[in-house]
Coordinates of N, CA and C in Angstrom, one line a residue:
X1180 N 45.4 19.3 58.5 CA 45.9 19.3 59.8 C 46.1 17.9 60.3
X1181 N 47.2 17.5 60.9 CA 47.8 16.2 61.6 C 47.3 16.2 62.8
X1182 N 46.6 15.3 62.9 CA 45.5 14.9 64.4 C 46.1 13.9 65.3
X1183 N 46.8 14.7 66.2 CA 47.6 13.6 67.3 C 46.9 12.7 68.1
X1184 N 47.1 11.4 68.5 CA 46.4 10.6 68.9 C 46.1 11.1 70.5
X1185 N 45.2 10.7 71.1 CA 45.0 11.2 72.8 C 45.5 10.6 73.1
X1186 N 46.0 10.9 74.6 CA 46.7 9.8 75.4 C 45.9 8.7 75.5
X1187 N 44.9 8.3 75.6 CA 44.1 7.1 75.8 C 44.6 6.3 74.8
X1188 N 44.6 6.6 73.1 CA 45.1 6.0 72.0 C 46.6 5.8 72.2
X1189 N 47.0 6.3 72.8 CA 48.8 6.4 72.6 C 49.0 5.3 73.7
X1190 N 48.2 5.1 74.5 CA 48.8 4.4 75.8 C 48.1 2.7 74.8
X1191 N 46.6 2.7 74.3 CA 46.4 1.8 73.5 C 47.2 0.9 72.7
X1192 N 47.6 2.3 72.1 CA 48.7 1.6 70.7 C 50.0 1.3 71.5
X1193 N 50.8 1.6 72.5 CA 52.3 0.6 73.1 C 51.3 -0.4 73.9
X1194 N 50.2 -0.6 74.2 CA 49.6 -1.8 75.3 C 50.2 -2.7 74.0
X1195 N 49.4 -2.1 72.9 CA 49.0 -2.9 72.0 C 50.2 -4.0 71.2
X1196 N 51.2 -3.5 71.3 CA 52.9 -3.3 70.7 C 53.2 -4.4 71.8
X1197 N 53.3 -3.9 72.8 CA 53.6 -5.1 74.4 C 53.5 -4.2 75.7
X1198 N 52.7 -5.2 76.2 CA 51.9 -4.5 77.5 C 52.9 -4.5 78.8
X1199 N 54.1 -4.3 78.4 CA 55.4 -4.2 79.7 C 55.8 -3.2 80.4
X1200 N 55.9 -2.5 81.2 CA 56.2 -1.0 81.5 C 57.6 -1.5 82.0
X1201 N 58.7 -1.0 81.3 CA 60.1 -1.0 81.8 C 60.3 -0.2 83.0
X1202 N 60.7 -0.1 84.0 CA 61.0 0.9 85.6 C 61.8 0.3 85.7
X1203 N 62.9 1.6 85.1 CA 64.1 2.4 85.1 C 64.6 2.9 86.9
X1204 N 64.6 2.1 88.3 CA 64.5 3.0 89.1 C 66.4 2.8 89.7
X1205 N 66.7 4.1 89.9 CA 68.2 4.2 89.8 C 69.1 4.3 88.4
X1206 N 68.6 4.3 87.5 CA 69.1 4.9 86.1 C 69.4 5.9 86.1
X1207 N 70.8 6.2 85.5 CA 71.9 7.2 85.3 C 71.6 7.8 84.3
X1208 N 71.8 9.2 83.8 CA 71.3 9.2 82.3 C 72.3 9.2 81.8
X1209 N 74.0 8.8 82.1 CA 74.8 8.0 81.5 C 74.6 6.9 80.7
X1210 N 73.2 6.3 81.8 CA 73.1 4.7 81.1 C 72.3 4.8 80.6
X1211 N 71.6 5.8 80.4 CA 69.9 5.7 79.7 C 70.0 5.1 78.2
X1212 N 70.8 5.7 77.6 CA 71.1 5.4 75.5 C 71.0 4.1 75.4
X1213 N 71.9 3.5 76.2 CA 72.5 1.9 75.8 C 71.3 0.9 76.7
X1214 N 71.1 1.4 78.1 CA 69.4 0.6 78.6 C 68.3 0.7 77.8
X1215 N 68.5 2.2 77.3 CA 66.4 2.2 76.5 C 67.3 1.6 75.3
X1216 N 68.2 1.9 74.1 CA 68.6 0.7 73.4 C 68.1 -0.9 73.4
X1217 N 68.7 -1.4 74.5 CA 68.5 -2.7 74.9 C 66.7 -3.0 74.8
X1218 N 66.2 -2.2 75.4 CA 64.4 -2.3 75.4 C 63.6 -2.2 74.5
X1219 N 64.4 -1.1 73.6 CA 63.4 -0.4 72.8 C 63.6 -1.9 71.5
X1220 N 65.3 -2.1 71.2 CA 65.3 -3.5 70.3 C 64.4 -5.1 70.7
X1221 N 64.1 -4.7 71.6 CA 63.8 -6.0 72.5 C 61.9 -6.1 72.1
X1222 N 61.6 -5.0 71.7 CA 60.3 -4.9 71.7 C 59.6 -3.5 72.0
X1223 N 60.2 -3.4 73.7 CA 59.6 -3.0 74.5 C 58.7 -1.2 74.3
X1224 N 57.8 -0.8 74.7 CA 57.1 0.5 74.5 C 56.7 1.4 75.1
X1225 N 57.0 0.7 76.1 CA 56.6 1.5 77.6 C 57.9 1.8 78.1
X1226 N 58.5 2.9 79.1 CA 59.5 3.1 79.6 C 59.0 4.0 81.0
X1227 N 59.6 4.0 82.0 CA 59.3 5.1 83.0 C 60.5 5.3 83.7
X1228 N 60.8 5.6 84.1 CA 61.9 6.6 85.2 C 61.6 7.0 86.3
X1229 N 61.8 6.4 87.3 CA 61.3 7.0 88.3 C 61.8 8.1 89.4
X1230 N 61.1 8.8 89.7 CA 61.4 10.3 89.9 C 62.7 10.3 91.2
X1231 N 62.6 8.9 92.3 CA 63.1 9.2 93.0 C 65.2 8.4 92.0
X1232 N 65.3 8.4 91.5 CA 66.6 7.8 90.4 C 67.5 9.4 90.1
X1233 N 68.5 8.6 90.0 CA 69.4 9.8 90.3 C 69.2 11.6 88.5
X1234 N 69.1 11.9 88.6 CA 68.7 13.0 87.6 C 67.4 12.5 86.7
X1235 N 66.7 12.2 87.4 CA 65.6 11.7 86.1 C 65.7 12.0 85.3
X1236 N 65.3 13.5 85.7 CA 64.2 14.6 84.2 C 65.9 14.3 83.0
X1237 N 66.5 14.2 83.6 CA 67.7 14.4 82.6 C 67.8 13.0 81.7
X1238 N 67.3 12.0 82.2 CA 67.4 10.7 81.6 C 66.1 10.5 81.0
X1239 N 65.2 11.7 81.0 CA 63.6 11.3 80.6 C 64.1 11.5 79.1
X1240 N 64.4 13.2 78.9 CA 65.2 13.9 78.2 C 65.7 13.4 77.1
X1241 N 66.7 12.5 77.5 CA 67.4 11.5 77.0 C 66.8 10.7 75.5
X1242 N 66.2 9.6 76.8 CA 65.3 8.3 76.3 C 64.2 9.4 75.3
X1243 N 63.2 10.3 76.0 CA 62.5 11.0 74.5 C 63.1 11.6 73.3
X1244 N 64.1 11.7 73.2 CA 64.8 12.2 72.1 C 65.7 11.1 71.3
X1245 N 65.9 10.0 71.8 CA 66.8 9.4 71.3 C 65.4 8.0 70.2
X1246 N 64.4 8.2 71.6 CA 63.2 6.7 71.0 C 61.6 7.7 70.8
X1247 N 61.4 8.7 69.8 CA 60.3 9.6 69.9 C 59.1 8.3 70.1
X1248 N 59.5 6.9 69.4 CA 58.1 6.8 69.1 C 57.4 5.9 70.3
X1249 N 59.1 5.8 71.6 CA 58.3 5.1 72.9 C 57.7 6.4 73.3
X1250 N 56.3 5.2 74.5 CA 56.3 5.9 75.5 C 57.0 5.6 76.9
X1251 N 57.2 7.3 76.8 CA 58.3 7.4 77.9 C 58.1 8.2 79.4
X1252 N 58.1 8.1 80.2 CA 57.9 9.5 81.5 C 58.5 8.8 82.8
X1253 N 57.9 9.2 83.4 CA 58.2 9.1 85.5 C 57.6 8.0 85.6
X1254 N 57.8 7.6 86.8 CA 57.3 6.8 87.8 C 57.5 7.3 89.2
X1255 N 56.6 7.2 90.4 CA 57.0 7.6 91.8 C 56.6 9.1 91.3
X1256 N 55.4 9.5 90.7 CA 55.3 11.0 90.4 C 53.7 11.1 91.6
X1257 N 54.5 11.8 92.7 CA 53.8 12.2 93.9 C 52.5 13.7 93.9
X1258 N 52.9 14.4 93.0 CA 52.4 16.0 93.3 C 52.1 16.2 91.8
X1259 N 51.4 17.8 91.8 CA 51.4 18.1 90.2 C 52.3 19.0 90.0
X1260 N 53.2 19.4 90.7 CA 54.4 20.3 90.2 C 55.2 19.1 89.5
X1261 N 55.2 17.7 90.0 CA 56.2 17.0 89.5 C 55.8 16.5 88.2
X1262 N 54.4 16.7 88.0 CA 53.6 16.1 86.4 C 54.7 17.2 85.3
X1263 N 54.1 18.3 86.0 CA 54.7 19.6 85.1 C 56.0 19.4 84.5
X1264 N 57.0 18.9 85.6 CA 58.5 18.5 85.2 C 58.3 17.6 84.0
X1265 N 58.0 16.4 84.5 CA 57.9 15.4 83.1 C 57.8 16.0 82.3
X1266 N 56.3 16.3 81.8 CA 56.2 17.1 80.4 C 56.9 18.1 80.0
X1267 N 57.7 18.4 80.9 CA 58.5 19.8 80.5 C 59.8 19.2 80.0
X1268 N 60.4 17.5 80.7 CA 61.0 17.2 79.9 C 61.2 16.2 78.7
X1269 N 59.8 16.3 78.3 CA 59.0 15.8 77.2 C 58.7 14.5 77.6
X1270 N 58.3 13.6 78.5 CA 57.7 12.6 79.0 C 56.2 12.3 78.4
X1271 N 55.9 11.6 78.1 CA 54.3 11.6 78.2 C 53.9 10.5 79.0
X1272 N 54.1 10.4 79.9 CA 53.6 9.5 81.0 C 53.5 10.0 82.3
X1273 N 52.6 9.3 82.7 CA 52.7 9.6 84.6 C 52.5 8.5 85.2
X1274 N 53.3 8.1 86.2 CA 52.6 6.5 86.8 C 53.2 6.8 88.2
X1275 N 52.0 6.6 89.4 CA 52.2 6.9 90.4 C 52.1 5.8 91.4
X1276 N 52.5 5.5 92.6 CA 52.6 4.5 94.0 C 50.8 5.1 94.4
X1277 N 50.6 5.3 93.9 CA 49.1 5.9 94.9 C 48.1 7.0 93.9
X1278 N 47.0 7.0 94.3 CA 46.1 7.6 93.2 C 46.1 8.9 94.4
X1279 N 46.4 10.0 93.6 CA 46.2 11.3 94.1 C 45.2 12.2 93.0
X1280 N 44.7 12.3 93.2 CA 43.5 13.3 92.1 C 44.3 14.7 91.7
X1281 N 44.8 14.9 92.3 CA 46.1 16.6 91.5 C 46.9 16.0 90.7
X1282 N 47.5 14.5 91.1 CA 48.5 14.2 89.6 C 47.1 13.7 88.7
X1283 N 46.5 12.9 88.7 CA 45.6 13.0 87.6 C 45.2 14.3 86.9
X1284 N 44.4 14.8 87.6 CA 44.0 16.4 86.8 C 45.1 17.1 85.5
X1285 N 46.2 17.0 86.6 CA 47.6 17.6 86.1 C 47.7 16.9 84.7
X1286 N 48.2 15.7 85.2 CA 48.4 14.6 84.0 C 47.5 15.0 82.6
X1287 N 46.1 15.2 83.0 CA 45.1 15.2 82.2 C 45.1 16.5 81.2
X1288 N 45.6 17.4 81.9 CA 45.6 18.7 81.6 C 46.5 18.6 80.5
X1289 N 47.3 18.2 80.5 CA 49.0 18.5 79.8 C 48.7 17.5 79.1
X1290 N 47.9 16.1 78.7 CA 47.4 15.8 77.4 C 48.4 14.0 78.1
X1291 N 48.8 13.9 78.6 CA 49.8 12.8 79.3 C 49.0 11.8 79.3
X1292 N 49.2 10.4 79.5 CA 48.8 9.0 80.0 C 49.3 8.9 81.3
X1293 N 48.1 8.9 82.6 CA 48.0 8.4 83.5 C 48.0 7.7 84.2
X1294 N 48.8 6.4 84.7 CA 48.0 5.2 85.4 C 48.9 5.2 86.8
X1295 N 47.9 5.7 87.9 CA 47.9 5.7 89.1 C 47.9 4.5 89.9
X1296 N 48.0 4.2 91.1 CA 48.8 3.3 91.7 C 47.4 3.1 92.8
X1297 N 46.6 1.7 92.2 CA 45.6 1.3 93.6 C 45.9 0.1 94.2
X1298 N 45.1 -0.4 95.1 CA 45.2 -1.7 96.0 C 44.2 -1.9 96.2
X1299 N 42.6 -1.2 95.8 CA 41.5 -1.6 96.6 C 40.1 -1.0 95.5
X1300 N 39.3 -1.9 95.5 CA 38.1 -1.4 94.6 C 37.6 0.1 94.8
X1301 N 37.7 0.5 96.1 CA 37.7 2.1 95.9 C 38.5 2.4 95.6
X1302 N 39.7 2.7 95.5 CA 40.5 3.1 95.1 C 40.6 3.0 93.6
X1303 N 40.2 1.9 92.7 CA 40.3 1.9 91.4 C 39.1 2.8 90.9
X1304 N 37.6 2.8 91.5 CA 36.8 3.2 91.1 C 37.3 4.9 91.4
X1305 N 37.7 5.2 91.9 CA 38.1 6.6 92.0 C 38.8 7.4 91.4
X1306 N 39.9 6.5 91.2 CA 40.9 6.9 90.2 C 40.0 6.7 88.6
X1307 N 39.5 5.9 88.4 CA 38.6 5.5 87.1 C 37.9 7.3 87.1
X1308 N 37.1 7.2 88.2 CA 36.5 8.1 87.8 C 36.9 9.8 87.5
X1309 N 38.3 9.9 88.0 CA 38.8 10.7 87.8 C 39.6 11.2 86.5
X1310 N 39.3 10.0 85.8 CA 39.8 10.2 84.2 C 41.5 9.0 84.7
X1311 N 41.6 8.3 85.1 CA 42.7 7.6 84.9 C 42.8 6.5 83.5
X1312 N 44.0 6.5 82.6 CA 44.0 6.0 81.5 C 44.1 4.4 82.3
X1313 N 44.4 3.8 82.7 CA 44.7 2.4 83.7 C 45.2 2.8 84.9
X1314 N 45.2 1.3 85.6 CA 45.6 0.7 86.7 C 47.0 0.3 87.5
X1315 N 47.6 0.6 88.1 CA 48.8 0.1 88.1 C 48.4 -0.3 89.9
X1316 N 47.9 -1.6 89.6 CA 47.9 -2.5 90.9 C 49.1 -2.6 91.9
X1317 N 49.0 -1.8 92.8 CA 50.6 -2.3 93.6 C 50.2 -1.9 95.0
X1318 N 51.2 -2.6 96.0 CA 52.2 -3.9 95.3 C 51.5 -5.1 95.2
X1319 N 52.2 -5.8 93.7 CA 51.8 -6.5 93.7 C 51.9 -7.8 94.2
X1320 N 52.4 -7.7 95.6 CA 52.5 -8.7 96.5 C 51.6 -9.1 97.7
X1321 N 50.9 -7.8 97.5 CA 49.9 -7.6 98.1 C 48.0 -8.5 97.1
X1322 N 48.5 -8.6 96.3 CA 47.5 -8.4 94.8 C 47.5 -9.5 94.4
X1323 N 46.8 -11.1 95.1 CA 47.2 -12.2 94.2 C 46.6 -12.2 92.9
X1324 N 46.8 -13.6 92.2 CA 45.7 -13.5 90.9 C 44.0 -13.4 91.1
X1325 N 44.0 -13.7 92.5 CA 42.7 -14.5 92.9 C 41.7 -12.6 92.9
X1326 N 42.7 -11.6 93.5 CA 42.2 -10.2 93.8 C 41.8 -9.7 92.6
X1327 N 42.9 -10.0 91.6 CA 42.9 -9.2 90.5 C 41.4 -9.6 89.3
X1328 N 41.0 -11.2 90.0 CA 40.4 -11.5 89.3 C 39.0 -11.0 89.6
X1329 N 38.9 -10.9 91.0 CA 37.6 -10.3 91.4 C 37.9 -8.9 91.1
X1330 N 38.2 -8.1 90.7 CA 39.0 -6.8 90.7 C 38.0 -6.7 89.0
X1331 N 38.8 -7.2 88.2 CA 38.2 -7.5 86.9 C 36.7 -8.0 86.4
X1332 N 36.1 -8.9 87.5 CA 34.8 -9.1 87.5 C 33.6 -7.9 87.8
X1333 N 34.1 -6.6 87.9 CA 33.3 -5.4 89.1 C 34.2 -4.2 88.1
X1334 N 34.9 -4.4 87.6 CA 35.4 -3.3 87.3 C 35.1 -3.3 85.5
X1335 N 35.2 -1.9 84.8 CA 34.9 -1.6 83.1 C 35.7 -3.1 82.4
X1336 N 35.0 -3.2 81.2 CA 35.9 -4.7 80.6 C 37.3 -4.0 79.8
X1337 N 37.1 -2.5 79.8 CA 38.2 -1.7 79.0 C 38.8 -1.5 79.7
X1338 N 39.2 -1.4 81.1 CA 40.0 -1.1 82.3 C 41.5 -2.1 81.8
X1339 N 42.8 -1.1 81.8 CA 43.8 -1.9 81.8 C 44.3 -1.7 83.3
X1340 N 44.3 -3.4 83.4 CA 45.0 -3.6 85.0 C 46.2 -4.1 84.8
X1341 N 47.7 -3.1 85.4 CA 49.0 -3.9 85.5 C 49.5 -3.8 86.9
X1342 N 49.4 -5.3 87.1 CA 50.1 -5.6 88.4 C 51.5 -5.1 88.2
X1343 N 52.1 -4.4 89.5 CA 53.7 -3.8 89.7 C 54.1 -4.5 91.2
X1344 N 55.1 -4.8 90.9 CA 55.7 -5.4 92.3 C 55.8 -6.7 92.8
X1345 N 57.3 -6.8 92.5 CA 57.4 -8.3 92.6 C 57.0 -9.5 91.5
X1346 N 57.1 -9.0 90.2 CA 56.8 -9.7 88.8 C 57.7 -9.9 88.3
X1347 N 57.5 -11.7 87.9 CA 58.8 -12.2 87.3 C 58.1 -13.3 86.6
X1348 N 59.2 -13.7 85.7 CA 59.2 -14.3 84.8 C 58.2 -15.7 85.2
X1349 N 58.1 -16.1 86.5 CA 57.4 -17.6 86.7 C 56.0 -16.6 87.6
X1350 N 55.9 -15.4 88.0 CA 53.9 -15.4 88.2 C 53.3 -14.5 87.2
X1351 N 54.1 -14.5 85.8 CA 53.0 -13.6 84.8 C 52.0 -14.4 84.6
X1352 N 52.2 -15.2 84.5 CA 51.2 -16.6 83.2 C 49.6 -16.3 84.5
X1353 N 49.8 -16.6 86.1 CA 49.1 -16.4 87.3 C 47.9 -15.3 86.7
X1354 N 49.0 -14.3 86.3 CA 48.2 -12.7 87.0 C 47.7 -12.8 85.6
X1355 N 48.0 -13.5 84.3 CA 47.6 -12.9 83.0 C 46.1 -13.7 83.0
X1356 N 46.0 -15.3 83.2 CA 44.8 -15.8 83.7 C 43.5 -15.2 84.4
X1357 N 43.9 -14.2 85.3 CA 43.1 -13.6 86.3 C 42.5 -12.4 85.7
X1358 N 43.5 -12.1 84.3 CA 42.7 -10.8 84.0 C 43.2 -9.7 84.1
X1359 N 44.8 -9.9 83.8 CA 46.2 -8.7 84.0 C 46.1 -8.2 82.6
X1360 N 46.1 -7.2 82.0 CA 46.2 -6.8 81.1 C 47.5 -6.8 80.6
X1361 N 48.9 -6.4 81.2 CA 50.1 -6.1 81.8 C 50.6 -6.2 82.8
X1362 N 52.1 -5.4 82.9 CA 52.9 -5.7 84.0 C 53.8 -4.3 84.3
X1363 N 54.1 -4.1 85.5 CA 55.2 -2.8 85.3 C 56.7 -4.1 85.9
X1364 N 57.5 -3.6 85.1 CA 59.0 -4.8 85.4 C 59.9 -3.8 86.2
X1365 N 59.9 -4.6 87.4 CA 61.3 -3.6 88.2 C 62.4 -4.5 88.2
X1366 N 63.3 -4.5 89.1 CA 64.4 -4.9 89.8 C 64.5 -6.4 88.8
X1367 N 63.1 -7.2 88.8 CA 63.8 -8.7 87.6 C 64.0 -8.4 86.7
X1368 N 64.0 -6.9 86.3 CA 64.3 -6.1 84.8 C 65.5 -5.3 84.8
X1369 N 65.6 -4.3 85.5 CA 67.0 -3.9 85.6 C 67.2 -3.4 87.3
X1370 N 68.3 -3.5 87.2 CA 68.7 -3.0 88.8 C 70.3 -1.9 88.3
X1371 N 70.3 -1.0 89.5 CA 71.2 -0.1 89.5 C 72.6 -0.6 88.6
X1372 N 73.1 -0.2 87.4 CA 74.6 -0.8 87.3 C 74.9 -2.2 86.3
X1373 N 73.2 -2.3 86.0 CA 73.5 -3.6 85.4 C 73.6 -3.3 83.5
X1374 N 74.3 -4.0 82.9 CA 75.0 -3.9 81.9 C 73.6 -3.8 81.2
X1375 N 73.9 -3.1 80.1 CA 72.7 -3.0 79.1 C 72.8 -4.5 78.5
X1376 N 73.5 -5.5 78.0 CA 73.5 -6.7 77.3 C 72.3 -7.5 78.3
X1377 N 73.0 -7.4 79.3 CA 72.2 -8.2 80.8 C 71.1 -7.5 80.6
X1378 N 70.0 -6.7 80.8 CA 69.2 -5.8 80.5 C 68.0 -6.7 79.4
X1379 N 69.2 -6.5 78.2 CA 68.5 -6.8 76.9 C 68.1 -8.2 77.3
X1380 N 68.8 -9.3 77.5 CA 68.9 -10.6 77.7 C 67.4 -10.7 78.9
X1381 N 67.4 -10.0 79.7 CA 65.8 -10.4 80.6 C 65.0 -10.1 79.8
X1382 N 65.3 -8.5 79.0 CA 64.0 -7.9 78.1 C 62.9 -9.0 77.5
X1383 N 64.0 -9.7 76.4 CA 63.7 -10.4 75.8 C 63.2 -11.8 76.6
X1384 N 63.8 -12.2 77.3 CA 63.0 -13.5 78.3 C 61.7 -13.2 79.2
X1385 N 62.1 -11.6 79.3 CA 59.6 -11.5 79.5 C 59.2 -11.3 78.1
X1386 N 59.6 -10.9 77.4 CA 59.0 -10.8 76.3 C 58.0 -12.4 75.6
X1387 N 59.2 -13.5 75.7 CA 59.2 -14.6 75.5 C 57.9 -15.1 76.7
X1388 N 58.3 -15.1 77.9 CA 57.3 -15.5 78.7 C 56.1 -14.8 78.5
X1389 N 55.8 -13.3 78.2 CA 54.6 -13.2 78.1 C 53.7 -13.5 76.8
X1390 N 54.5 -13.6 75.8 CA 53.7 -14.2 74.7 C 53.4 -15.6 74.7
X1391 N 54.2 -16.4 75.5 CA 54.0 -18.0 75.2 C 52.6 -18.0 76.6

């Protein structure tokens, strides 16, 4: 019998590949083939969609069928009827603006990688203790390196923390010193309409910045 990895290991193994979460928010699932294209050649492992973008589930759909071996799901997943969707349209991810204990559970239930959305040491310890696979610090404009670092000193040494919001190319190096595990990439990544080449071309310039 073939022993599928847990989500804990699945989320491991793309940290592991490159710790970037692509957010897809306003993606067409017109554009989905030639954007996750551009990402998936670029490196990238992580993908998300977020729920409020025009047909997600249709673009989740998409991106899982075309790249089985990213991970792929939502972002902005508020409730657990909306966990269900994902997985229903083969997502394995959940990443939320806020730690709600129903999308965890949910998430958990259905076998998914969950990383909920905190701003505050209760808040992480809650979601931790709720079974959250990581952290998805936001915003992170709110979140200097100096938070994250105390954040990291009080919190599991296995805890992946990824600052979201407002990440670019000149404050990774900041937030990776302090004890960032990763990053979720919005709008310096793609924005509504923008050409998959343009796409590829930043992909690859965080890629570049986060390794050097």
């Amino acid at each position: 019998m073939i022993t599928l990895p847990s989500p804990a290991q699945t989320l491991a193994q793309a940290m592991a590949q490159l710790p970037l979460i692509a957010i897809l928010r306003g993606l067409t699932p017109a554009e989905a083939p030639a954007i996750g294209e551009a990402l998936v050649s670029s490196g990238f492992a992580i993908i998300e969609v977020p729920l409020n973008s025009p047909e997600p589930l249709r673009s989740i759909a998409t991106l899982t069928q075309l790249f089985p071996q990213t991970l792929i799901g939502a972002g902005t997943v508020l409730n657990a009827q909306q966990v269900k969707e994902v997985h229903g349209a083969g997502g394995r991810l959940v990443v939320a603006p806020n730690f709600n204990p129903a999308v965890v559970a949910q998430a958990l239930a259905l076998g998914m990688v969950v990383l909920p959305g905190v701003a505050t040491p209760t808040e992480a310890f809650a979601a931790l203790d709720a079974g959250a696979h990581g952290l998805k610090l936001f915003p992170a404009e709110m979140i200097s390196p100096a938070t994250v670092k105390a954040l990291r000193a009080v919190l599991p040494a296995s805890t992946a923390l990824m600052p979201v919001g407002g990440i670019t190319l000149d404050n990774m190096a900041a937030y990776l010193a302090a004890g960032a595990n990763g990053f979720g990439l919005g709008s310096a990544l793609y924005a509504p309409g923008r050409y998959a080449q343009a796409v590829q071309q930043q992909a690859q310039a965080f890629v570049r910045a986060f390794n050097d």
